[in-house]
């Protein structure tokens, strides 16, 4: 590359003249490492982005695209958005989505965050029964299939097995 | 229309920055890096005005940027500043081909961004705050309740990044998360431009173009940029600061100091890492610069102080709201076993993918070359970079969070911040080795080195 760039050798910082061969070999090694990095990076990027693109397509086709990439809890979110959009909400108090006790906390947080993004400024708490905040007052509660609702209350709606309750809470 | 609106929003940010820098005679119109400095200054301006507006309870609106922009543009017209840039493409054909490949990669990534590739932090923290700003015109007091439902959005994080996303939402008329991905793609393109611009006058156009292509192809930066995280902004702040410190060695004018202040101000308003960079530049970079005989002016001192003043309103606001960072823990030290665990995890991550190896070797070689040449300009950059890595490791060792989780979720993003600067510094040293000292307007060595 040196010949094309048309640069003559010049003294180095220590006052010495670097040989054409020495400075040339440094440039060749650097160019080789740079080239290897470009190739490895391009291959790695292509692979990861193709995976992501596939995920985005899946998310869109499954109708769960709060954001593009399917996230933890996305299957719940897809139905819950539909359920929450179908009920009358005033926004004065949050809603609670009651999920199974076996649901990992990180999944619960992902569901809550996705619903928060989709529903803001309306609020939705997401918790298994054992973690329900007893100091909170909810406008209504959505119970996912398979979870037993522990309190008295009126089922006002059932959508795809998700029951919507209003009424007394603990 | 949505995308057009977003592009108008981003153009306004660039124009505001160009007017701001032009008015104080600090615009760089000769290098592609100048465009990045303009945008950084515009982003910092939007971040500062927006932050003050939110903290003061005024809220944000069209006036948040167009108000200052009207004043700046009037001043720029009166002073006959021109918002022009002269970007010269290299005459060397292979270099142009490499740049063309980089641009093609950026276009592909830009199209990918339209499909919305947001990552957890991208939508749960940054895009969500932008949505709240869009829906309510501010971040209401209830949002900052430390025991409230939005605590997972890292309430203490500064607002420059969500404010820019909100600004695009405002112009697009919709809070579409894909716009945050698009903004990330623009930041990423600016980073590539900065990498190329930093080396474009080095006399090694192929290395400069190759570096731009390498960064384009480097997924730890591109995927998280399109994922909507703030790390790409920090990468720009780190590299931009190093470049401007290098320029300050030979340019005693206001330009490098003001642009350095703009980069650092953007950083402190973007993320805690930006605050760390500002502190490192003030404590390490500038003293090294002065000791090696460069940048001895009050302007450079101002460049260190301005970011702190810019950060002050947000700092006071977080104190008032009793918001604290969860990442930096209270432990004085982790047990030795856990410290060793951090090193083991980082090492495992580094050898887990082939992409890390060439760039690690390139960085080590570049550092050795700079040390052998006793090149003060490049060594100052390396000192800032090494200090930044040290600060990250210190957080790893002091955190109250699970170390394994913290390293696993952050190491790629840390590398994404560090690698562009390491590549530029390494290739600057290589270019100097090949060409002699004087041909590097960007990262100058001392003319006296010619002996």
Coordinates of C-alpha atoms in Angstrom, one line a residue:
Chain A
X1 CA 0.0 0.0 0.0
X2 CA 2.9 2.2 0.6
X3 CA 3.8 2.7 -3.0
X4 CA 0.3 3.7 -4.0
X5 CA 0.0 6.1 -1.1
X6 CA 3.2 7.7 -2.2
X7 CA 4.7 8.3 1.2
X8 CA 8.4 8.5 1.8
X9 CA 10.0 7.1 4.9
X10 CA 10.4 9.7 7.6
X11 CA 12.3 9.7 11.0
X12 CA 10.5 8.1 13.9
X13 CA 9.8 9.8 17.2
X14 CA 13.1 8.7 18.6
X15 CA 14.9 10.4 15.8
X16 CA 15.8 7.2 13.9
X17 CA 14.8 6.4 10.4
X18 CA 12.5 3.4 10.3
X19 CA 13.5 1.0 7.5
X20 CA 11.1 0.7 4.6
X21 CA 10.9 -3.0 5.3
X22 CA 10.2 -2.6 9.0
X23 CA 7.4 -0.1 8.6
X24 CA 6.1 -2.0 5.6
X25 CA 5.8 -5.2 7.6
X26 CA 4.0 -3.4 10.4
X27 CA 1.5 -2.1 7.9
X28 CA 1.1 -5.6 6.3
X29 CA 0.4 -7.2 9.7
X30 CA -2.0 -4.5 10.6
X31 CA -3.8 -4.8 7.3
X32 CA -4.0 -8.6 7.7
X33 CA -5.5 -8.3 11.2
X34 CA -7.9 -5.6 9.9
X35 CA -8.9 -7.8 7.0
X36 CA -9.4 -10.8 9.3
X37 CA -11.5 -8.7 11.6
X38 CA -13.7 -7.5 8.7
X39 CA -14.3 -11.0 7.4
X40 CA -15.0 -12.5 10.8
X41 CA -17.2 -9.6 11.7
X42 CA -19.2 -9.7 8.5
X43 CA -19.8 -13.4 8.8
X44 CA -20.8 -13.1 12.4
X45 CA -23.0 -10.1 11.8
X46 CA -24.8 -11.8 8.9
X47 CA -25.5 -14.8 11.0
X48 CA -26.8 -12.9 13.9
X49 CA -28.9 -10.5 11.8
X50 CA -30.4 -13.3 9.8
X51 CA -31.5 -14.9 13.0
X52 CA -32.9 -11.6 14.3
X53 CA -34.7 -11.0 11.0
X54 CA -36.3 -14.5 11.2
X55 CA -37.4 -13.7 14.8
X56 CA -39.0 -10.4 13.7
X57 CA -40.9 -12.2 10.9
X58 CA -42.1 -14.8 13.4
X59 CA -43.1 -12.1 15.8
X60 CA -45.1 -10.2 13.2
X61 CA -46.8 -13.4 11.9
X62 CA -47.8 -14.4 15.4
X63 CA -49.1 -10.9 16.2
X64 CA -47.0 -10.4 19.2
X65 CA -45.0 -7.5 17.9
X66 CA -45.1 -5.0 20.8
X67 CA -41.5 -4.7 19.7
X68 CA -39.9 -6.7 16.8
X69 CA -38.0 -9.4 18.5
X70 CA -40.1 -11.9 20.3
X71 CA -39.5 -11.5 24.0
X72 CA -39.9 -13.7 27.1
X73 CA -43.6 -14.0 27.8
X74 CA -44.6 -12.8 24.3
X75 CA -47.4 -15.5 23.9
X76 CA -49.0 -14.2 27.1
X77 CA -48.6 -10.6 26.0
X78 CA -50.3 -11.2 22.6
X79 CA -53.5 -12.4 24.3
X80 CA -53.3 -10.0 27.2
X81 CA -53.2 -7.0 24.9
X82 CA -56.3 -8.2 23.2
X83 CA -58.0 -8.9 26.6
X84 CA -57.1 -5.5 28.1
X85 CA -58.2 -3.7 24.9
X86 CA -61.6 -5.4 25.2
X87 CA -62.4 -4.3 28.7
X88 CA -63.5 -0.9 29.9
X89 CA -60.7 0.8 31.8
X90 CA -60.8 4.2 33.5
X91 CA -57.2 4.4 34.3
X92 CA -57.8 5.5 37.8
X93 CA -56.4 2.3 39.3
X94 CA -54.0 -0.3 37.8
X95 CA -55.1 -3.7 36.5
X96 CA -53.5 -6.9 37.8
X97 CA -52.6 -9.8 35.6
X98 CA -52.4 -13.0 37.7
X99 CA -50.0 -15.5 36.3
X100 CA -49.0 -19.0 37.5
X101 CA -46.8 -19.3 40.6
X102 CA -44.3 -21.3 38.5
X103 CA -43.7 -18.4 36.1
X104 CA -40.1 -17.2 36.5
X105 CA -39.8 -13.6 37.9
X106 CA -37.9 -12.5 34.8
X107 CA -40.7 -13.6 32.6
X108 CA -43.2 -11.7 34.8
X109 CA -41.1 -8.6 34.5
X110 CA -40.9 -8.9 30.7
X111 CA -44.7 -9.3 30.5
X112 CA -45.2 -6.3 32.7
X113 CA -42.7 -4.1 30.8
X114 CA -44.3 -5.1 27.4
X115 CA -47.7 -4.2 28.7
X116 CA -46.4 -1.0 30.2
X117 CA -45.0 0.0 26.8
X118 CA -48.2 -0.9 25.0
X119 CA -50.6 0.6 27.5
X120 CA -49.0 3.7 28.9
X121 CA -50.4 5.7 30.7
X122 CA -52.7 2.9 31.8
X123 CA -51.0 0.7 34.4
X124 CA -50.8 -3.1 34.6
X125 CA -49.2 -5.1 37.4
X126 CA -48.1 -8.7 36.7
X127 CA -47.7 -11.1 39.5
X128 CA -48.3 -14.7 40.6
X129 CA -50.7 -15.0 43.5
X130 CA -48.0 -15.4 46.1
X131 CA -46.4 -12.0 45.1
X132 CA -49.6 -10.0 44.7
X133 CA -49.2 -6.6 46.5
X134 CA -51.9 -6.6 49.1
X135 CA -51.6 -2.8 49.6
X136 CA -52.6 -2.2 46.0
X137 CA -56.2 -1.6 44.8
X138 CA -56.9 -2.8 41.3
X139 CA -59.7 -1.8 39.0
X140 CA -59.8 -5.3 37.6
X141 CA -57.9 -8.5 37.5
X142 CA -57.1 -10.8 34.5
X143 CA -56.4 -14.4 35.4
X144 CA -54.5 -16.5 32.9
X145 CA -55.9 -20.0 32.3
X146 CA -54.9 -22.6 34.9
X147 CA -54.6 -20.1 37.7
X148 CA -57.2 -20.3 40.5
X149 CA -58.7 -17.0 41.5
X150 CA -58.7 -16.9 45.3
X151 CA -61.2 -14.2 46.1
X152 CA -64.9 -13.5 45.6
X153 CA -65.6 -11.6 42.5
X154 CA -67.6 -11.5 39.4
X155 CA -66.3 -12.9 36.1
X156 CA -67.3 -10.1 33.7
X157 CA -65.6 -11.5 30.6
X158 CA -63.7 -14.6 29.3
X159 CA -61.5 -14.2 26.3
X160 CA -59.5 -17.2 25.0
X161 CA -59.7 -18.7 28.5
X162 CA -58.4 -15.6 30.2
X163 CA -61.0 -14.6 32.9
X164 CA -61.6 -10.9 33.8
X165 CA -62.7 -10.2 37.3
X166 CA -64.1 -7.1 39.0
X167 CA -65.1 -6.8 42.6
X168 CA -63.7 -7.5 46.0
X169 CA -60.0 -8.0 46.4
X170 CA -57.9 -8.8 49.4
Chain B
X1 CA -44.3 10.2 6.2
X2 CA -43.3 8.6 9.5
X3 CA -39.7 8.1 8.3
X4 CA -39.6 11.4 6.5
X5 CA -40.7 13.1 9.8
X6 CA -38.0 11.2 11.7
X7 CA -35.3 12.3 9.2
X8 CA -36.5 15.9 9.4
X9 CA -36.1 15.6 13.2
X10 CA -32.6 14.3 12.9
X11 CA -31.7 16.9 10.3
X12 CA -32.8 19.6 12.8
X13 CA -30.6 18.2 15.5
X14 CA -27.6 18.3 13.1
X15 CA -28.4 21.8 12.0
X16 CA -28.7 23.1 15.5
X17 CA -25.3 21.6 16.3
X18 CA -23.8 23.0 13.2
X19 CA -25.2 26.5 14.0
X20 CA -24.0 26.2 17.6
X21 CA -20.4 25.2 16.7
X22 CA -20.4 27.7 13.8
X23 CA -21.3 30.6 16.0
X24 CA -18.3 30.0 18.3
X25 CA -16.0 29.4 15.3
X26 CA -15.5 25.7 16.3
X27 CA -17.0 23.9 13.3
X28 CA -14.8 21.4 11.6
X29 CA -15.7 21.7 7.9
X30 CA -12.6 19.9 6.5
X31 CA -13.1 16.4 7.9
X32 CA -16.0 13.9 7.8
X33 CA -15.6 13.8 11.6
X34 CA -17.0 17.4 11.6
X35 CA -20.4 16.1 10.7
X36 CA -20.3 13.9 13.8
X37 CA -19.3 16.7 16.0
X38 CA -22.2 18.8 14.7
X39 CA -24.6 16.1 15.5
X40 CA -23.1 15.5 18.9
X41 CA -23.4 19.2 19.7
X42 CA -27.0 19.2 18.5
X43 CA -27.8 16.1 20.6
X44 CA -26.2 17.7 23.6
X45 CA -28.2 20.9 23.1
X46 CA -31.5 18.9 22.8
X47 CA -30.5 16.8 25.8
X48 CA -29.6 19.8 28.0
X49 CA -32.7 21.9 27.1
X50 CA -35.0 18.9 27.4
X51 CA -33.5 17.8 30.7
X52 CA -33.8 21.3 32.2
X53 CA -37.4 21.4 30.9
X54 CA -38.4 18.1 32.5
X55 CA -36.5 18.8 35.7
X56 CA -38.2 22.3 36.0
X57 CA -41.6 20.8 35.4
X58 CA -42.1 22.8 32.2
X59 CA -42.2 19.7 29.9
X60 CA -41.0 19.3 26.4
X61 CA -42.5 20.5 23.1
X62 CA -41.5 21.6 19.6
X63 CA -39.9 24.6 21.2
X64 CA -37.4 22.5 23.1
X65 CA -35.1 22.4 20.1
X66 CA -36.7 24.8 17.6
X67 CA -36.6 27.6 20.1
X68 CA -32.8 27.5 20.6
X69 CA -32.4 26.6 16.9
X70 CA -34.2 29.8 15.8
X71 CA -31.9 31.9 17.9
X72 CA -28.8 30.0 16.8
X73 CA -29.8 30.1 13.1
X74 CA -30.4 33.9 13.4
X75 CA -27.0 34.3 14.9
X76 CA -25.4 32.1 12.3
X77 CA -27.0 34.1 9.5
X78 CA -25.9 37.4 11.0
X79 CA -22.3 36.0 11.3
X80 CA -22.6 34.5 7.8
X81 CA -21.7 31.0 9.0
X82 CA -22.3 28.4 6.3
X83 CA -23.6 25.0 7.2
X84 CA -21.4 23.3 4.5
X85 CA -19.0 20.4 4.8
X86 CA -16.4 19.4 2.4
X87 CA -16.0 15.6 2.5
X88 CA -13.4 14.4 0.1
X89 CA -13.5 10.8 -1.0
X90 CA -10.1 9.1 -1.2
X91 CA -8.5 9.0 -4.7
X92 CA -7.3 5.5 -4.0
X93 CA -9.6 3.0 -5.7
X94 CA -9.3 0.1 -3.3
X95 CA -10.0 2.5 -0.4
X96 CA -13.1 3.8 -2.3
X97 CA -14.3 0.2 -2.8
X98 CA -13.9 -0.6 0.9
X99 CA -15.9 2.6 1.7
X100 CA -18.5 1.5 -0.7
X101 CA -18.8 -1.8 1.0
X102 CA -19.2 0.0 4.4
X103 CA -21.9 2.2 3.0
X104 CA -23.7 -0.9 1.5
X105 CA -23.5 -2.5 5.0
X106 CA -24.9 0.7 6.6
X107 CA -27.8 0.7 4.1
X108 CA -28.6 -3.0 4.9
X109 CA -28.6 -2.2 8.6
X110 CA -30.7 0.9 8.1
X111 CA -33.3 -1.2 6.3
X112 CA -33.1 -3.8 9.1
X113 CA -33.8 -1.0 11.6
X114 CA -37.1 -0.3 9.9
X115 CA -38.1 -3.8 11.0
X116 CA -37.6 -2.8 14.7
X117 CA -34.7 -4.7 16.3
X118 CA -35.0 -3.3 19.8
X119 CA -33.3 -5.1 22.6
X120 CA -34.5 -5.2 26.2
X121 CA -32.7 -2.0 27.3
X122 CA -33.7 -0.4 24.0
X123 CA -37.4 -0.6 24.5
X124 CA -37.9 -1.2 28.2
X125 CA -35.7 1.8 29.2
X126 CA -34.9 4.2 26.4
X127 CA -37.9 3.8 24.1
X128 CA -40.3 3.6 27.0
X129 CA -39.1 6.9 28.4
X130 CA -39.5 8.4 24.9
X131 CA -43.0 7.1 24.8
X132 CA -43.8 8.6 28.2
X133 CA -42.4 12.0 27.0
X134 CA -44.5 11.6 23.8
X135 CA -47.7 10.8 25.6
X136 CA -47.5 13.2 28.5
X137 CA -45.1 15.9 27.3
X138 CA -42.8 15.3 30.3
X139 CA -41.8 12.6 32.8
X140 CA -44.4 13.2 35.5
X141 CA -43.4 13.0 39.2
X142 CA -45.3 9.7 39.5
X143 CA -42.9 8.2 37.0
X144 CA -39.9 8.8 39.3
X145 CA -41.5 7.0 42.3
X146 CA -38.6 4.7 43.4
X147 CA -41.1 2.1 44.6
X148 CA -43.4 2.6 41.6
X149 CA -44.0 0.5 38.5
X150 CA -41.4 2.1 36.3
X151 CA -38.3 1.5 38.5
X152 CA -37.0 -1.0 36.0
X153 CA -36.4 1.8 33.5
X154 CA -33.4 2.9 35.5
X155 CA -34.9 6.2 36.7
X156 CA -31.6 7.8 37.4
X157 CA -30.3 7.5 33.8
X158 CA -30.0 10.9 32.1
X159 CA -32.3 11.9 29.2
X160 CA -30.3 12.7 26.1
X161 CA -31.0 9.4 24.4
X162 CA -34.8 9.2 25.1
X163 CA -35.1 12.9 24.3
X164 CA -33.7 12.2 20.8
X165 CA -36.1 9.3 20.3
X166 CA -39.0 11.5 21.6
X167 CA -38.0 14.2 19.1
X168 CA -38.3 11.7 16.2
X169 CA -41.7 10.4 17.7
X170 CA -42.9 14.0 17.8
X171 CA -42.0 14.6 14.1
X172 CA -43.3 11.2 13.0
X173 CA -46.5 11.7 15.0
X174 CA -46.3 8.2 16.4
X175 CA -44.4 6.3 19.2
X176 CA -43.3 3.5 16.9
X177 CA -40.4 1.6 18.5
X178 CA -38.9 1.1 15.1
X179 CA -38.0 4.8 15.1
X180 CA -35.7 4.2 18.0
X181 CA -34.0 1.5 16.0
X182 CA -33.7 4.0 13.1
X183 CA -32.1 6.5 15.4
X184 CA -29.7 3.8 16.6
X185 CA -28.8 3.2 12.9
X186 CA -28.1 6.9 12.4
X187 CA -25.8 7.0 15.5
X188 CA -24.1 3.9 14.2
X189 CA -23.5 5.5 10.7
X190 CA -22.1 8.5 12.5
X191 CA -19.7 6.3 14.4
X192 CA -18.5 4.7 11.2
X193 CA -18.1 8.2 9.7
X194 CA -16.1 9.3 12.8
X195 CA -13.8 6.2 12.5
X196 CA -13.1 7.0 8.8
X197 CA -12.8 10.7 9.4
X198 CA -10.3 10.2 12.3
X199 CA -8.0 8.3 9.9
X200 CA -8.9 9.8 6.6
X201 CA -6.0 12.3 6.7
X202 CA -3.5 9.8 8.0
X203 CA -1.9 9.1 4.6
X204 CA -3.2 5.5 4.7
X205 CA -6.6 5.7 3.0
X206 CA -7.0 1.9 2.8
X207 CA -6.4 1.5 6.5
X208 CA -8.9 4.3 7.2
X209 CA -11.5 2.7 4.9
X210 CA -10.8 -0.8 6.2
X211 CA -11.4 0.5 9.8
X212 CA -14.7 1.9 8.7
X213 CA -15.7 -1.4 7.1
X214 CA -14.6 -3.3 10.1
X215 CA -16.7 -1.2 12.5
X216 CA -19.7 -1.6 10.1
X217 CA -19.3 -5.3 10.2
X218 CA -18.8 -5.5 13.9
X219 CA -22.1 -6.8 15.4
X220 CA -21.5 -5.9 19.1
X221 CA -21.8 -2.2 18.0
X222 CA -24.3 -2.5 15.2
X223 CA -26.8 -4.9 16.9
X224 CA -26.9 -2.9 20.1
X225 CA -27.1 0.4 18.2
X226 CA -30.1 -0.9 16.3
X227 CA -31.3 -2.5 19.5
X228 CA -31.8 1.0 20.8
X229 CA -29.2 1.1 23.6
X230 CA -27.1 4.1 24.4
X231 CA -23.7 2.3 24.0
X232 CA -23.2 3.6 20.4
X233 CA -23.5 7.1 21.7
X234 CA -20.9 6.4 24.4
X235 CA -18.6 4.9 21.7
X236 CA -18.9 8.2 19.7
X237 CA -18.2 10.2 22.8
X238 CA -15.1 8.2 23.7
X239 CA -13.6 8.3 20.2
X240 CA -14.6 11.9 19.5
X241 CA -13.0 13.0 22.8
X242 CA -9.8 11.2 22.0
X243 CA -9.7 12.7 18.5
X244 CA -10.3 16.2 19.7
X245 CA -7.6 15.9 22.4
X246 CA -5.2 14.8 19.7
X247 CA -6.1 17.8 17.5
X248 CA -5.7 20.2 20.5
X249 CA -2.0 19.3 20.5
X250 CA -1.4 21.3 17.3
X251 CA -4.6 23.4 17.0
X252 CA -4.6 26.2 19.6
X253 CA -7.9 27.6 18.4
X254 CA -11.3 27.2 20.0
X255 CA -12.3 24.3 17.7
X256 CA -10.9 21.2 19.4
X257 CA -11.8 22.4 22.9
X258 CA -15.4 23.3 22.0
X259 CA -15.9 20.1 20.1
X260 CA -14.4 18.1 23.0
X261 CA -16.9 19.9 25.4
X262 CA -19.7 19.0 23.0
X263 CA -18.8 15.3 22.9
X264 CA -18.4 15.2 26.7
X265 CA -21.6 17.1 27.3
X266 CA -23.5 14.6 25.1
X267 CA -21.8 11.8 27.1
X268 CA -22.8 13.0 30.5
X269 CA -26.4 13.5 29.4
X270 CA -26.5 10.1 27.8
X271 CA -25.4 7.6 30.4
X272 CA -23.3 7.1 33.5
X273 CA -20.4 5.9 31.3
X274 CA -20.3 9.4 29.7
X275 CA -19.8 10.9 33.1
X276 CA -16.9 8.4 33.6
X277 CA -15.4 9.5 30.3
X278 CA -15.7 13.2 31.2
X279 CA -14.0 12.5 34.6
X280 CA -11.2 10.4 32.9
X281 CA -10.5 13.1 30.3
X282 CA -10.3 15.7 33.0
X283 CA -8.1 13.6 35.3
X284 CA -6.0 11.7 32.8
X285 CA -6.2 12.9 29.3
X286 CA -5.8 16.7 29.7
X287 CA -3.0 16.5 32.3
X288 CA -1.1 14.1 29.9
X289 CA -1.8 16.5 27.1
X290 CA -0.4 19.4 29.0
X291 CA 2.6 17.5 30.3
X292 CA 3.5 16.6 26.7
X293 CA 3.3 20.2 25.7
X294 CA 0.0 20.4 24.0
X295 CA -3.4 21.9 24.6
X296 CA -2.2 24.5 27.2
X297 CA -5.1 26.8 27.1
X298 CA -8.0 27.9 29.3
X299 CA -10.3 26.6 26.6
X300 CA -9.2 23.1 27.3
X301 CA -9.9 23.6 31.0
X302 CA -13.3 24.9 30.0
X303 CA -13.8 21.7 27.9
X304 CA -13.4 19.8 31.1
X305 CA -15.7 22.0 33.2
X306 CA -18.6 22.6 30.8
X307 CA -19.8 18.9 30.8
X308 CA -20.0 19.0 34.6
X309 CA -22.1 22.2 34.5
X310 CA -24.3 20.6 31.8
X311 CA -24.8 17.6 34.0
X312 CA -25.6 19.6 37.1
X313 CA -29.4 20.1 36.6
X314 CA -29.9 16.4 36.1
X315 CA -27.7 15.6 39.1
X316 CA -29.7 18.0 41.3
X317 CA -32.9 16.6 40.0
X318 CA -31.9 13.0 40.8
X319 CA -30.9 14.1 44.3
X320 CA -34.2 15.8 44.8
X321 CA -36.0 12.6 43.6
X322 CA -33.8 10.4 45.7
X323 CA -32.8 8.3 42.6
X324 CA -29.7 6.1 42.9
X325 CA -27.8 3.8 40.6
X326 CA -28.2 0.1 41.3
X327 CA -25.1 -0.9 39.2
X328 CA -22.4 0.7 41.4
X329 CA -22.6 -1.1 44.7
X330 CA -21.6 -0.3 48.2
X331 CA -19.2 -3.2 48.6
X332 CA -15.6 -2.0 49.2
X333 CA -14.4 -5.2 47.4
X334 CA -15.5 -8.5 46.2
X335 CA -13.9 -11.6 47.7
X336 CA -10.8 -12.7 45.7
X337 CA -12.7 -15.7 44.4
X338 CA -15.3 -13.5 42.8
X339 CA -12.6 -11.2 41.4
X340 CA -11.0 -14.1 39.8
X341 CA -14.4 -15.1 38.5
X342 CA -14.8 -11.8 36.7
X343 CA -11.4 -12.3 34.9
X344 CA -12.4 -15.9 34.0
X345 CA -15.8 -14.8 32.6
X346 CA -14.3 -12.0 30.6
X347 CA -11.6 -14.3 29.2
X348 CA -14.1 -16.9 28.3
X349 CA -16.2 -14.3 26.5
X350 CA -13.1 -13.1 24.6
X351 CA -12.2 -16.5 23.3
X352 CA -15.7 -17.5 22.6
X353 CA -15.9 -15.8 19.2
X354 CA -13.4 -15.3 16.4
X355 CA -14.3 -11.7 16.0
X356 CA -12.5 -10.7 19.1
X357 CA -9.1 -12.2 18.3
X358 CA -7.9 -10.0 15.4
X359 CA -9.1 -6.8 17.0
X360 CA -7.4 -7.7 20.4
X361 CA -4.1 -8.4 18.6
X362 CA -4.5 -5.2 16.6
X363 CA -5.0 -3.3 19.8
X364 CA -2.1 -4.8 21.6
X365 CA 0.2 -4.3 18.6
X366 CA -1.0 -0.7 18.2
X367 CA -0.4 0.0 21.9
X368 CA 3.1 -1.5 21.7
X369 CA 3.9 0.6 18.6
X370 CA 2.7 3.8 20.2
X371 CA 4.8 3.0 23.3
X372 CA 7.9 2.2 21.2
X373 CA 7.5 5.5 19.3
X374 CA 6.8 7.4 22.5
X375 CA 4.0 9.0 20.6
X376 CA 2.4 11.4 23.1
X377 CA -0.8 12.1 21.0
X378 CA -1.6 8.4 20.6
X379 CA -0.5 7.4 24.1
X380 CA -2.8 10.1 25.6
X381 CA -5.7 8.4 23.7
X382 CA -4.6 5.0 25.0
X383 CA -4.4 6.4 28.6
X384 CA -8.0 7.5 28.4
X385 CA -9.1 4.2 26.9
X386 CA -7.3 2.1 29.4
X387 CA -8.6 4.2 32.3
X388 CA -12.1 3.8 30.9
X389 CA -11.7 0.0 30.8
X390 CA -10.3 0.2 34.4
X391 CA -13.4 2.1 35.5
X392 CA -15.7 -0.6 34.0
X393 CA -13.7 -3.3 35.7
X394 CA -14.0 -1.4 39.0
X395 CA -17.8 -1.3 38.6
X396 CA -17.7 -5.1 38.0
X397 CA -15.7 -5.6 41.2
X398 CA -17.8 -3.3 43.4
X399 CA -21.3 -4.1 42.1
X400 CA -23.9 -5.5 44.4
X401 CA -25.5 -7.2 41.4
X402 CA -24.7 -10.7 40.3
X403 CA -21.3 -10.5 38.7
X404 CA -21.9 -13.3 36.2
X405 CA -25.1 -11.7 35.0
X406 CA -23.6 -8.2 34.9
X407 CA -20.5 -9.3 32.9
X408 CA -22.5 -11.6 30.6
X409 CA -25.0 -8.8 29.7
X410 CA -22.5 -6.0 29.4
X411 CA -19.2 -7.2 28.1
X412 CA -20.1 -7.1 24.4
X413 CA -21.4 -3.5 24.8
X414 CA -18.3 -2.5 26.7
X415 CA -16.2 -3.9 23.8
X416 CA -18.5 -2.1 21.4
X417 CA -17.6 1.2 23.1
X418 CA -13.9 0.5 23.4
X419 CA -13.1 -1.2 20.1
X420 CA -13.6 1.7 17.6
X421 CA -11.3 3.9 19.6
X422 CA -8.7 1.1 20.0
X423 CA -8.8 0.4 16.2
X424 CA -8.4 4.1 15.4
X425 CA -5.5 4.6 17.8
X426 CA -3.8 1.4 16.6
X427 CA -4.1 2.3 13.0
X428 CA -3.0 5.9 13.7
X429 CA 0.2 4.5 15.2
X430 CA 0.7 2.2 12.2
X431 CA 0.1 5.1 9.7
X432 CA 2.6 7.2 11.6
X433 CA 5.1 4.4 11.5
X434 CA 4.7 4.2 7.7
X435 CA 4.5 7.9 6.9
X436 CA 6.4 9.8 9.5
X437 CA 4.8 12.2 12.0
X438 CA 3.6 15.2 10.2
X439 CA 1.0 13.8 7.9
X440 CA -1.6 13.2 10.5
X441 CA -3.8 16.3 11.0
X442 CA -6.2 14.2 13.1
X443 CA -4.0 12.6 15.7
X444 CA -0.9 14.8 15.4
X445 CA 2.5 13.9 16.7
X446 CA 5.0 16.7 17.5
X447 CA 6.6 18.2 14.5
X448 CA 9.9 18.2 16.5
X449 CA 9.9 14.5 16.3
X450 CA 11.4 14.8 12.8
X451 CA 14.7 15.6 14.5

